[in-house]
Each structure stands twice: as C-alpha cells, then as structure tokens.
JSON list of C-alpha atoms in Angstrom, two decimals:
[
{"chain": "A", "resi": 340, "resn": "UNK", "atom": "CA", "xyz": [13.74, 14.90, -1.87]},
{"chain": "A", "resi": 341, "resn": "UNK", "atom": "CA", "xyz": [12.16, 12.58, 0.59]},
{"chain": "A", "resi": 342, "resn": "UNK", "atom": "CA", "xyz": [12.29, 8.92, 0.31]},
{"chain": "A", "resi": 343, "resn": "UNK", "atom": "CA", "xyz": [8.28, 8.97, 0.89]},
{"chain": "A", "resi": 344, "resn": "UNK", "atom": "CA", "xyz": [7.83, 10.83, -2.29]},
{"chain": "A", "resi": 345, "resn": "UNK", "atom": "CA", "xyz": [9.36, 7.69, -4.51]},
{"chain": "A", "resi": 346, "resn": "UNK", "atom": "CA", "xyz": [6.93, 4.97, -5.54]},
{"chain": "A", "resi": 347, "resn": "UNK", "atom": "CA", "xyz": [7.30, 1.56, -7.14]},
{"chain": "A", "resi": 348, "resn": "UNK", "atom": "CA", "xyz": [6.54, 2.15, -10.78]},
{"chain": "A", "resi": 349, "resn": "UNK", "atom": "CA", "xyz": [9.75, 4.13, -11.59]},
{"chain": "A", "resi": 350, "resn": "UNK", "atom": "CA", "xyz": [12.85, 4.52, -9.37]},
{"chain": "A", "resi": 351, "resn": "UNK", "atom": "CA", "xyz": [16.26, 3.18, -9.26]},
{"chain": "A", "resi": 352, "resn": "UNK", "atom": "CA", "xyz": [18.31, 2.49, -6.11]},
{"chain": "A", "resi": 353, "resn": "UNK", "atom": "CA", "xyz": [22.02, 1.71, -5.67]},
{"chain": "A", "resi": 354, "resn": "UNK", "atom": "CA", "xyz": [22.69, -1.95, -5.14]},
{"chain": "A", "resi": 355, "resn": "UNK", "atom": "CA", "xyz": [24.74, -1.07, -2.41]},
{"chain": "A", "resi": 356, "resn": "UNK", "atom": "CA", "xyz": [21.92, 0.86, -0.75]},
{"chain": "A", "resi": 357, "resn": "UNK", "atom": "CA", "xyz": [19.27, -1.67, -1.21]},
{"chain": "A", "resi": 358, "resn": "UNK", "atom": "CA", "xyz": [21.25, -4.25, 0.70]},
{"chain": "A", "resi": 359, "resn": "UNK", "atom": "CA", "xyz": [22.43, -2.05, 3.51]},
{"chain": "A", "resi": 360, "resn": "UNK", "atom": "CA", "xyz": [18.62, -1.05, 3.74]},
{"chain": "A", "resi": 361, "resn": "UNK", "atom": "CA", "xyz": [17.63, -4.65, 3.70]},
{"chain": "A", "resi": 362, "resn": "UNK", "atom": "CA", "xyz": [16.02, -4.84, 0.55]},
{"chain": "A", "resi": 363, "resn": "UNK", "atom": "CA", "xyz": [11.94, -4.25, 0.08]},
{"chain": "A", "resi": 364, "resn": "UNK", "atom": "CA", "xyz": [9.46, -5.59, 2.17]},
{"chain": "A", "resi": 365, "resn": "UNK", "atom": "CA", "xyz": [6.87, -8.42, 0.56]},
{"chain": "A", "resi": 366, "resn": "UNK", "atom": "CA", "xyz": [4.45, -6.52, -1.69]},
{"chain": "A", "resi": 367, "resn": "UNK", "atom": "CA", "xyz": [2.05, -8.36, -4.81]},
{"chain": "A", "resi": 368, "resn": "UNK", "atom": "CA", "xyz": [1.34, -11.31, -2.85]},
{"chain": "A", "resi": 369, "resn": "UNK", "atom": "CA", "xyz": [-1.34, -14.11, -4.02]},
{"chain": "A", "resi": 370, "resn": "UNK", "atom": "CA", "xyz": [-4.39, -13.65, -2.30]},
{"chain": "A", "resi": 371, "resn": "UNK", "atom": "CA", "xyz": [-4.06, -17.23, -0.68]},
{"chain": "A", "resi": 372, "resn": "UNK", "atom": "CA", "xyz": [-1.11, -15.59, 1.13]},
{"chain": "A", "resi": 373, "resn": "UNK", "atom": "CA", "xyz": [-2.49, -12.38, 1.34]},
{"chain": "A", "resi": 374, "resn": "UNK", "atom": "CA", "xyz": [-1.38, -12.19, 5.25]},
{"chain": "A", "resi": 375, "resn": "UNK", "atom": "CA", "xyz": [2.30, -12.06, 4.54]},
{"chain": "A", "resi": 376, "resn": "UNK", "atom": "CA", "xyz": [1.66, -8.91, 2.53]},
{"chain": "A", "resi": 377, "resn": "UNK", "atom": "CA", "xyz": [4.15, -6.23, 3.63]},
{"chain": "A", "resi": 378, "resn": "UNK", "atom": "CA", "xyz": [4.75, -2.72, 2.58]},
{"chain": "A", "resi": 379, "resn": "UNK", "atom": "CA", "xyz": [6.85, -2.76, -0.58]},
{"chain": "A", "resi": 380, "resn": "UNK", "atom": "CA", "xyz": [8.58, 0.28, -1.26]},
{"chain": "A", "resi": 381, "resn": "UNK", "atom": "CA", "xyz": [6.72, 2.11, 1.34]},
{"chain": "A", "resi": 382, "resn": "UNK", "atom": "CA", "xyz": [9.27, 0.13, 3.88]},
{"chain": "A", "resi": 383, "resn": "UNK", "atom": "CA", "xyz": [12.38, 0.76, 1.99]},
{"chain": "A", "resi": 384, "resn": "UNK", "atom": "CA", "xyz": [11.80, 4.06, 2.01]},
{"chain": "A", "resi": 385, "resn": "UNK", "atom": "CA", "xyz": [10.97, 4.55, 6.00]},
{"chain": "A", "resi": 386, "resn": "UNK", "atom": "CA", "xyz": [14.31, 2.63, 6.25]},
{"chain": "A", "resi": 387, "resn": "UNK", "atom": "CA", "xyz": [16.21, 5.12, 3.97]},
{"chain": "A", "resi": 388, "resn": "UNK", "atom": "CA", "xyz": [14.36, 7.90, 6.12]},
{"chain": "A", "resi": 389, "resn": "UNK", "atom": "CA", "xyz": [15.79, 6.48, 9.29]},
{"chain": "A", "resi": 390, "resn": "UNK", "atom": "CA", "xyz": [19.42, 6.41, 7.68]},
{"chain": "A", "resi": 391, "resn": "UNK", "atom": "CA", "xyz": [18.72, 9.88, 6.28]},
{"chain": "A", "resi": 392, "resn": "UNK", "atom": "CA", "xyz": [19.25, 8.83, 2.94]},
{"chain": "A", "resi": 393, "resn": "UNK", "atom": "CA", "xyz": [17.96, 11.52, 0.34]},
{"chain": "A", "resi": 394, "resn": "UNK", "atom": "CA", "xyz": [16.47, 10.51, -2.97]},
{"chain": "A", "resi": 395, "resn": "UNK", "atom": "CA", "xyz": [16.77, 12.44, -6.47]},
{"chain": "A", "resi": 396, "resn": "UNK", "atom": "CA", "xyz": [13.87, 13.33, -8.49]},
{"chain": "A", "resi": 397, "resn": "UNK", "atom": "CA", "xyz": [14.87, 13.35, -12.49]},
{"chain": "A", "resi": 398, "resn": "UNK", "atom": "CA", "xyz": [12.06, 14.85, -14.38]},
{"chain": "A", "resi": 399, "resn": "UNK", "atom": "CA", "xyz": [13.59, 13.56, -17.87]},
{"chain": "A", "resi": 400, "resn": "UNK", "atom": "CA", "xyz": [13.16, 9.75, -16.43]},
{"chain": "A", "resi": 401, "resn": "UNK", "atom": "CA", "xyz": [9.70, 9.21, -17.37]},
{"chain": "A", "resi": 402, "resn": "UNK", "atom": "CA", "xyz": [7.68, 6.11, -17.67]},
{"chain": "A", "resi": 403, "resn": "UNK", "atom": "CA", "xyz": [4.31, 6.09, -19.30]},
{"chain": "A", "resi": 404, "resn": "UNK", "atom": "CA", "xyz": [1.90, 3.88, -16.75]},
{"chain": "A", "resi": 405, "resn": "UNK", "atom": "CA", "xyz": [-1.13, 2.56, -18.99]},
{"chain": "A", "resi": 406, "resn": "UNK", "atom": "CA", "xyz": [-4.10, 1.88, -16.23]},
{"chain": "A", "resi": 407, "resn": "UNK", "atom": "CA", "xyz": [-6.59, -0.55, -17.76]},
{"chain": "A", "resi": 408, "resn": "UNK", "atom": "CA", "xyz": [-9.85, 0.61, -17.72]},
{"chain": "A", "resi": 409, "resn": "UNK", "atom": "CA", "xyz": [-10.74, -2.20, -14.90]},
{"chain": "A", "resi": 410, "resn": "UNK", "atom": "CA", "xyz": [-7.97, -0.35, -12.49]},
{"chain": "A", "resi": 411, "resn": "UNK", "atom": "CA", "xyz": [-10.76, 2.46, -12.54]},
{"chain": "A", "resi": 412, "resn": "UNK", "atom": "CA", "xyz": [-13.70, 0.85, -10.97]},
{"chain": "A", "resi": 413, "resn": "UNK", "atom": "CA", "xyz": [-15.09, 0.99, -7.41]},
{"chain": "A", "resi": 414, "resn": "UNK", "atom": "CA", "xyz": [-14.49, -2.37, -7.13]},
{"chain": "A", "resi": 415, "resn": "UNK", "atom": "CA", "xyz": [-10.44, -2.13, -7.69]},
{"chain": "A", "resi": 416, "resn": "UNK", "atom": "CA", "xyz": [-10.33, 0.77, -5.37]},
{"chain": "A", "resi": 417, "resn": "UNK", "atom": "CA", "xyz": [-12.07, -1.25, -2.53]},
{"chain": "A", "resi": 418, "resn": "UNK", "atom": "CA", "xyz": [-9.54, -3.89, -2.99]},
{"chain": "A", "resi": 419, "resn": "UNK", "atom": "CA", "xyz": [-6.88, -1.23, -3.14]},
{"chain": "A", "resi": 420, "resn": "UNK", "atom": "CA", "xyz": [-7.71, -0.02, 0.15]},
{"chain": "A", "resi": 421, "resn": "UNK", "atom": "CA", "xyz": [-8.02, -3.38, 1.79]},
{"chain": "A", "resi": 422, "resn": "UNK", "atom": "CA", "xyz": [-4.47, -4.09, 0.47]},
{"chain": "A", "resi": 423, "resn": "UNK", "atom": "CA", "xyz": [-3.37, -0.69, 1.70]},
{"chain": "A", "resi": 424, "resn": "UNK", "atom": "CA", "xyz": [-5.15, -1.84, 5.44]},
{"chain": "A", "resi": 425, "resn": "UNK", "atom": "CA", "xyz": [-2.87, -4.49, 5.34]},
{"chain": "A", "resi": 426, "resn": "UNK", "atom": "CA", "xyz": [0.33, -2.72, 4.31]},
{"chain": "A", "resi": 427, "resn": "UNK", "atom": "CA", "xyz": [-0.20, -0.24, 7.05]},
{"chain": "A", "resi": 428, "resn": "UNK", "atom": "CA", "xyz": [-0.84, -2.69, 9.50]},
{"chain": "A", "resi": 429, "resn": "UNK", "atom": "CA", "xyz": [2.21, -4.57, 8.66]},
{"chain": "A", "resi": 430, "resn": "UNK", "atom": "CA", "xyz": [4.35, -1.14, 9.10]},
{"chain": "A", "resi": 431, "resn": "UNK", "atom": "CA", "xyz": [2.91, -0.64, 12.46]},
{"chain": "A", "resi": 432, "resn": "UNK", "atom": "CA", "xyz": [3.73, -3.81, 13.83]},
{"chain": "A", "resi": 433, "resn": "UNK", "atom": "CA", "xyz": [7.00, -3.68, 12.51]},
{"chain": "A", "resi": 434, "resn": "UNK", "atom": "CA", "xyz": [7.51, -0.19, 14.18]},
{"chain": "A", "resi": 435, "resn": "UNK", "atom": "CA", "xyz": [6.38, -1.27, 17.25]},
{"chain": "A", "resi": 436, "resn": "UNK", "atom": "CA", "xyz": [7.55, -4.82, 17.64]},
{"chain": "A", "resi": 437, "resn": "UNK", "atom": "CA", "xyz": [4.23, -5.79, 18.49]},
{"chain": "A", "resi": 438, "resn": "UNK", "atom": "CA", "xyz": [0.50, -5.90, 17.30]},
{"chain": "A", "resi": 439, "resn": "UNK", "atom": "CA", "xyz": [-0.67, -2.42, 17.22]},
{"chain": "A", "resi": 440, "resn": "UNK", "atom": "CA", "xyz": [-4.29, -2.33, 15.99]},
{"chain": "A", "resi": 441, "resn": "UNK", "atom": "CA", "xyz": [-5.29, 0.96, 13.72]},
{"chain": "A", "resi": 442, "resn": "UNK", "atom": "CA", "xyz": [-7.19, 3.44, 16.25]},
{"chain": "A", "resi": 443, "resn": "UNK", "atom": "CA", "xyz": [-10.80, 3.42, 15.02]},
{"chain": "A", "resi": 444, "resn": "UNK", "atom": "CA", "xyz": [-11.04, 7.08, 14.53]},
{"chain": "A", "resi": 445, "resn": "UNK", "atom": "CA", "xyz": [-7.94, 7.05, 11.93]},
{"chain": "A", "resi": 446, "resn": "UNK", "atom": "CA", "xyz": [-9.59, 7.29, 8.30]},
{"chain": "A", "resi": 447, "resn": "UNK", "atom": "CA", "xyz": [-8.34, 8.10, 4.83]},
{"chain": "A", "resi": 448, "resn": "UNK", "atom": "CA", "xyz": [-5.87, 10.70, 4.60]},
{"chain": "A", "resi": 449, "resn": "UNK", "atom": "CA", "xyz": [-6.37, 14.03, 2.80]},
{"chain": "A", "resi": 450, "resn": "UNK", "atom": "CA", "xyz": [-3.81, 13.01, 0.33]},
{"chain": "A", "resi": 451, "resn": "UNK", "atom": "CA", "xyz": [-6.19, 10.28, -0.60]},
{"chain": "A", "resi": 452, "resn": "UNK", "atom": "CA", "xyz": [-9.51, 12.63, -0.60]},
{"chain": "A", "resi": 453, "resn": "UNK", "atom": "CA", "xyz": [-7.79, 14.91, -2.74]},
{"chain": "A", "resi": 454, "resn": "UNK", "atom": "CA", "xyz": [-6.93, 11.79, -5.58]},
{"chain": "A", "resi": 455, "resn": "UNK", "atom": "CA", "xyz": [-10.03, 10.32, -5.03]},
{"chain": "A", "resi": 456, "resn": "UNK", "atom": "CA", "xyz": [-11.59, 13.93, -6.34]},
{"chain": "A", "resi": 457, "resn": "UNK", "atom": "CA", "xyz": [-9.06, 14.04, -9.21]},
{"chain": "A", "resi": 458, "resn": "UNK", "atom": "CA", "xyz": [-10.07, 10.14, -10.10]},
{"chain": "A", "resi": 459, "resn": "UNK", "atom": "CA", "xyz": [-13.76, 11.13, -10.06]},
{"chain": "A", "resi": 460, "resn": "UNK", "atom": "CA", "xyz": [-13.43, 14.19, -11.89]},
{"chain": "A", "resi": 461, "resn": "UNK", "atom": "CA", "xyz": [-11.09, 13.20, -14.74]},
{"chain": "A", "resi": 462, "resn": "UNK", "atom": "CA", "xyz": [-11.07, 9.21, -15.17]},
{"chain": "A", "resi": 463, "resn": "UNK", "atom": "CA", "xyz": [-14.34, 7.70, -13.75]},
{"chain": "A", "resi": 464, "resn": "UNK", "atom": "CA", "xyz": [-16.33, 8.65, -16.89]},
{"chain": "A", "resi": 465, "resn": "UNK", "atom": "CA", "xyz": [-19.15, 6.92, -18.58]},
{"chain": "A", "resi": 466, "resn": "UNK", "atom": "CA", "xyz": [-20.49, 8.89, -21.66]},
{"chain": "A", "resi": 467, "resn": "UNK", "atom": "CA", "xyz": [-18.89, 12.07, -20.73]},
{"chain": "A", "resi": 468, "resn": "UNK", "atom": "CA", "xyz": [-20.48, 11.78, -17.26]},
{"chain": "A", "resi": 469, "resn": "UNK", "atom": "CA", "xyz": [-18.43, 10.43, -13.90]},
{"chain": "A", "resi": 470, "resn": "UNK", "atom": "CA", "xyz": [-19.55, 6.93, -13.22]},
{"chain": "A", "resi": 471, "resn": "UNK", "atom": "CA", "xyz": [-19.91, 7.84, -9.85]},
{"chain": "A", "resi": 472, "resn": "UNK", "atom": "CA", "xyz": [-22.51, 10.32, -10.88]},
{"chain": "A", "resi": 473, "resn": "UNK", "atom": "CA", "xyz": [-24.30, 8.14, -13.48]},
{"chain": "A", "resi": 474, "resn": "UNK", "atom": "CA", "xyz": [-24.71, 5.38, -10.63]},
{"chain": "A", "resi": 475, "resn": "UNK", "atom": "CA", "xyz": [-25.71, 7.55, -7.76]},
{"chain": "A", "resi": 476, "resn": "UNK", "atom": "CA", "xyz": [-22.40, 7.36, -5.58]},
{"chain": "A", "resi": 477, "resn": "UNK", "atom": "CA", "xyz": [-21.49, 10.55, -4.23]},
{"chain": "A", "resi": 478, "resn": "UNK", "atom": "CA", "xyz": [-17.74, 11.37, -2.86]},
{"chain": "A", "resi": 479, "resn": "UNK", "atom": "CA", "xyz": [-18.86, 11.08, 0.82]},
{"chain": "A", "resi": 480, "resn": "UNK", "atom": "CA", "xyz": [-20.22, 7.48, 0.18]},
{"chain": "A", "resi": 481, "resn": "UNK", "atom": "CA", "xyz": [-16.90, 6.57, -1.52]},
{"chain": "A", "resi": 482, "resn": "UNK", "atom": "CA", "xyz": [-14.95, 8.19, 1.37]},
{"chain": "A", "resi": 483, "resn": "UNK", "atom": "CA", "xyz": [-16.72, 5.83, 3.96]},
{"chain": "A", "resi": 484, "resn": "UNK", "atom": "CA", "xyz": [-16.72, 2.82, 1.62]},
{"chain": "A", "resi": 485, "resn": "UNK", "atom": "CA", "xyz": [-13.12, 3.23, 1.19]},
{"chain": "A", "resi": 486, "resn": "UNK", "atom": "CA", "xyz": [-12.64, 3.81, 4.85]},
{"chain": "A", "resi": 487, "resn": "UNK", "atom": "CA", "xyz": [-14.61, 0.45, 5.69]},
{"chain": "A", "resi": 488, "resn": "UNK", "atom": "CA", "xyz": [-12.46, -1.34, 3.19]},
{"chain": "A", "resi": 489, "resn": "UNK", "atom": "CA", "xyz": [-9.12, 0.36, 4.79]},
{"chain": "A", "resi": 490, "resn": "UNK", "atom": "CA", "xyz": [-10.28, -0.84, 8.27]},
{"chain": "A", "resi": 491, "resn": "UNK", "atom": "CA", "xyz": [-11.35, -4.33, 6.73]},
{"chain": "A", "resi": 492, "resn": "UNK", "atom": "CA", "xyz": [-7.71, -4.92, 5.53]},
{"chain": "A", "resi": 493, "resn": "UNK", "atom": "CA", "xyz": [-6.09, -3.53, 8.44]},
{"chain": "A", "resi": 494, "resn": "UNK", "atom": "CA", "xyz": [-8.42, -6.07, 10.92]},
{"chain": "A", "resi": 495, "resn": "UNK", "atom": "CA", "xyz": [-7.64, -8.92, 8.68]},
{"chain": "A", "resi": 496, "resn": "UNK", "atom": "CA", "xyz": [-3.86, -8.20, 9.10]},
{"chain": "A", "resi": 497, "resn": "UNK", "atom": "CA", "xyz": [-4.00, -8.09, 12.53]},
{"chain": "A", "resi": 498, "resn": "UNK", "atom": "CA", "xyz": [-6.03, -11.27, 13.16]},
{"chain": "A", "resi": 499, "resn": "UNK", "atom": "CA", "xyz": [-3.26, -13.01, 10.99]},
{"chain": "A", "resi": 500, "resn": "UNK", "atom": "CA", "xyz": [-0.77, -11.55, 12.96]},
{"chain": "A", "resi": 501, "resn": "UNK", "atom": "CA", "xyz": [-1.59, -13.15, 16.14]},
{"chain": "A", "resi": 502, "resn": "UNK", "atom": "CA", "xyz": [-0.48, -16.62, 14.61]},
{"chain": "A", "resi": 503, "resn": "UNK", "atom": "CA", "xyz": [3.43, -16.81, 15.38]},
{"chain": "A", "resi": 504, "resn": "UNK", "atom": "CA", "xyz": [4.30, -17.85, 11.94]},
{"chain": "A", "resi": 505, "resn": "UNK", "atom": "CA", "xyz": [2.85, -14.32, 10.45]},
{"chain": "A", "resi": 506, "resn": "UNK", "atom": "CA", "xyz": [4.09, -12.39, 13.17]},
{"chain": "A", "resi": 507, "resn": "UNK", "atom": "CA", "xyz": [7.64, -13.72, 12.64]},
{"chain": "A", "resi": 508, "resn": "UNK", "atom": "CA", "xyz": [7.56, -13.04, 9.34]},
{"chain": "A", "resi": 509, "resn": "UNK", "atom": "CA", "xyz": [6.45, -9.58, 9.44]},
{"chain": "A", "resi": 510, "resn": "UNK", "atom": "CA", "xyz": [9.48, -8.88, 11.95]},
{"chain": "A", "resi": 511, "resn": "UNK", "atom": "CA", "xyz": [12.05, -10.63, 9.85]},
{"chain": "A", "resi": 512, "resn": "UNK", "atom": "CA", "xyz": [15.09, -8.29, 9.26]},
{"chain": "A", "resi": 513, "resn": "UNK", "atom": "CA", "xyz": [15.03, -8.83, 5.35]},
{"chain": "A", "resi": 514, "resn": "UNK", "atom": "CA", "xyz": [13.36, -10.87, 2.71]},
{"chain": "A", "resi": 515, "resn": "UNK", "atom": "CA", "xyz": [16.32, -11.38, 0.26]},
{"chain": "A", "resi": 516, "resn": "UNK", "atom": "CA", "xyz": [15.10, -15.00, 0.48]},
{"chain": "A", "resi": 517, "resn": "UNK", "atom": "CA", "xyz": [11.63, -14.37, -0.13]},
{"chain": "A", "resi": 518, "resn": "UNK", "atom": "CA", "xyz": [10.60, -18.03, 0.90]},
{"chain": "A", "resi": 519, "resn": "UNK", "atom": "CA", "xyz": [6.97, -17.74, 2.39]},
{"chain": "A", "resi": 520, "resn": "UNK", "atom": "CA", "xyz": [6.21, -19.76, 5.13]},
{"chain": "A", "resi": 521, "resn": "UNK", "atom": "CA", "xyz": [5.00, -23.34, 4.19]},
{"chain": "A", "resi": 522, "resn": "UNK", "atom": "CA", "xyz": [2.83, -24.07, 7.37]},
{"chain": "A", "resi": 523, "resn": "UNK", "atom": "CA", "xyz": [-0.08, -21.56, 8.25]},
{"chain": "A", "resi": 524, "resn": "UNK", "atom": "CA", "xyz": [-2.14, -22.72, 11.54]}
]
C-alpha cells in the first residue's frame, strides 16, 4: 500500500530504510518550541514515496489504542488542527525550499469532514446525546472552527519560519542528532 496510509501508532520500518530516508522529522515538540514542530511520520512517508518504497499492511498486527476522554473534546480538536496547520506548513516549506503560505481558500479535507462526522456520531456522547448536539454546536460550526485553527497554526509557523534559525531547522537533511536550536530570536 502507499506509505501515506501508515500512521505512527503501529508501524515498523527496516533500520536500513529508516536511515536511507533520513529518519523522522521532528514531532511532539513542547509548546515552548512549537515553531520547530515537523511533520513526523508524514514526512517519512513522503520521502518513501519519492523513492517508490511500498508498505505492507498486516491485519494481524494490532494495537488497541485507548483514547482518553479529554482527547474527545472540542478543545482537543482545536489544538490538533492548530498543530496540523504547523505540520502542513513545515511540509510545504521543505517541498518548496522557501516560505510557502497556505492558500486562503484551502480548508479541511473531505477525509477530515468524514472523520468529524464519525466522531460526532460515535464518540462525542454525553448521556447518550452527542456533546455537540447538547451544547448547540453543529457540524458546520465545527468545520469552520477547526478550519480557523488549522489556518492559525499555519500562519504561526510561517511567521516563525521567517527567522533564519527556524528556517534552517526546517530544511535540515535529517534530525538524527535531534538537538533543538539553543537560541530563537
């Protein structure tokens, strides 16, 4: 299957392939250094696609991932979309080797909207009623809200990338040393 179908919670990679691809880009950065956030396994998958690598899906390799209640809140998804805006900005800058702002008309993908619908109907429950329904929040409002957070994350990252230290960090060939820059001015 395409490497873009592999996400970070349950995959393995040959050590040789990991090194050939230059490893993962930075991910899960502390809030104080959020401008150095990368695109994690997405960046690795994009590099694998460039080299025509294939992935194997093995349905017997399962991980049961428990999602705590706080990660099923509107506030969590606000943060998640903000961080996705940062990650996508990072990807665009690496691809273009220059600042590449998000087009204003770009919005949440169809897959994201389907996912929101799924979460709304299945998991955002409070006394058997979806939290969004009981709080008066509808799906169109959430799409707008999360889209705004996504754009805010992208703008935050684009602004930070004007600083040479951040820009140079984004274009590093690999992060095997994973040493965050000491200075950010």
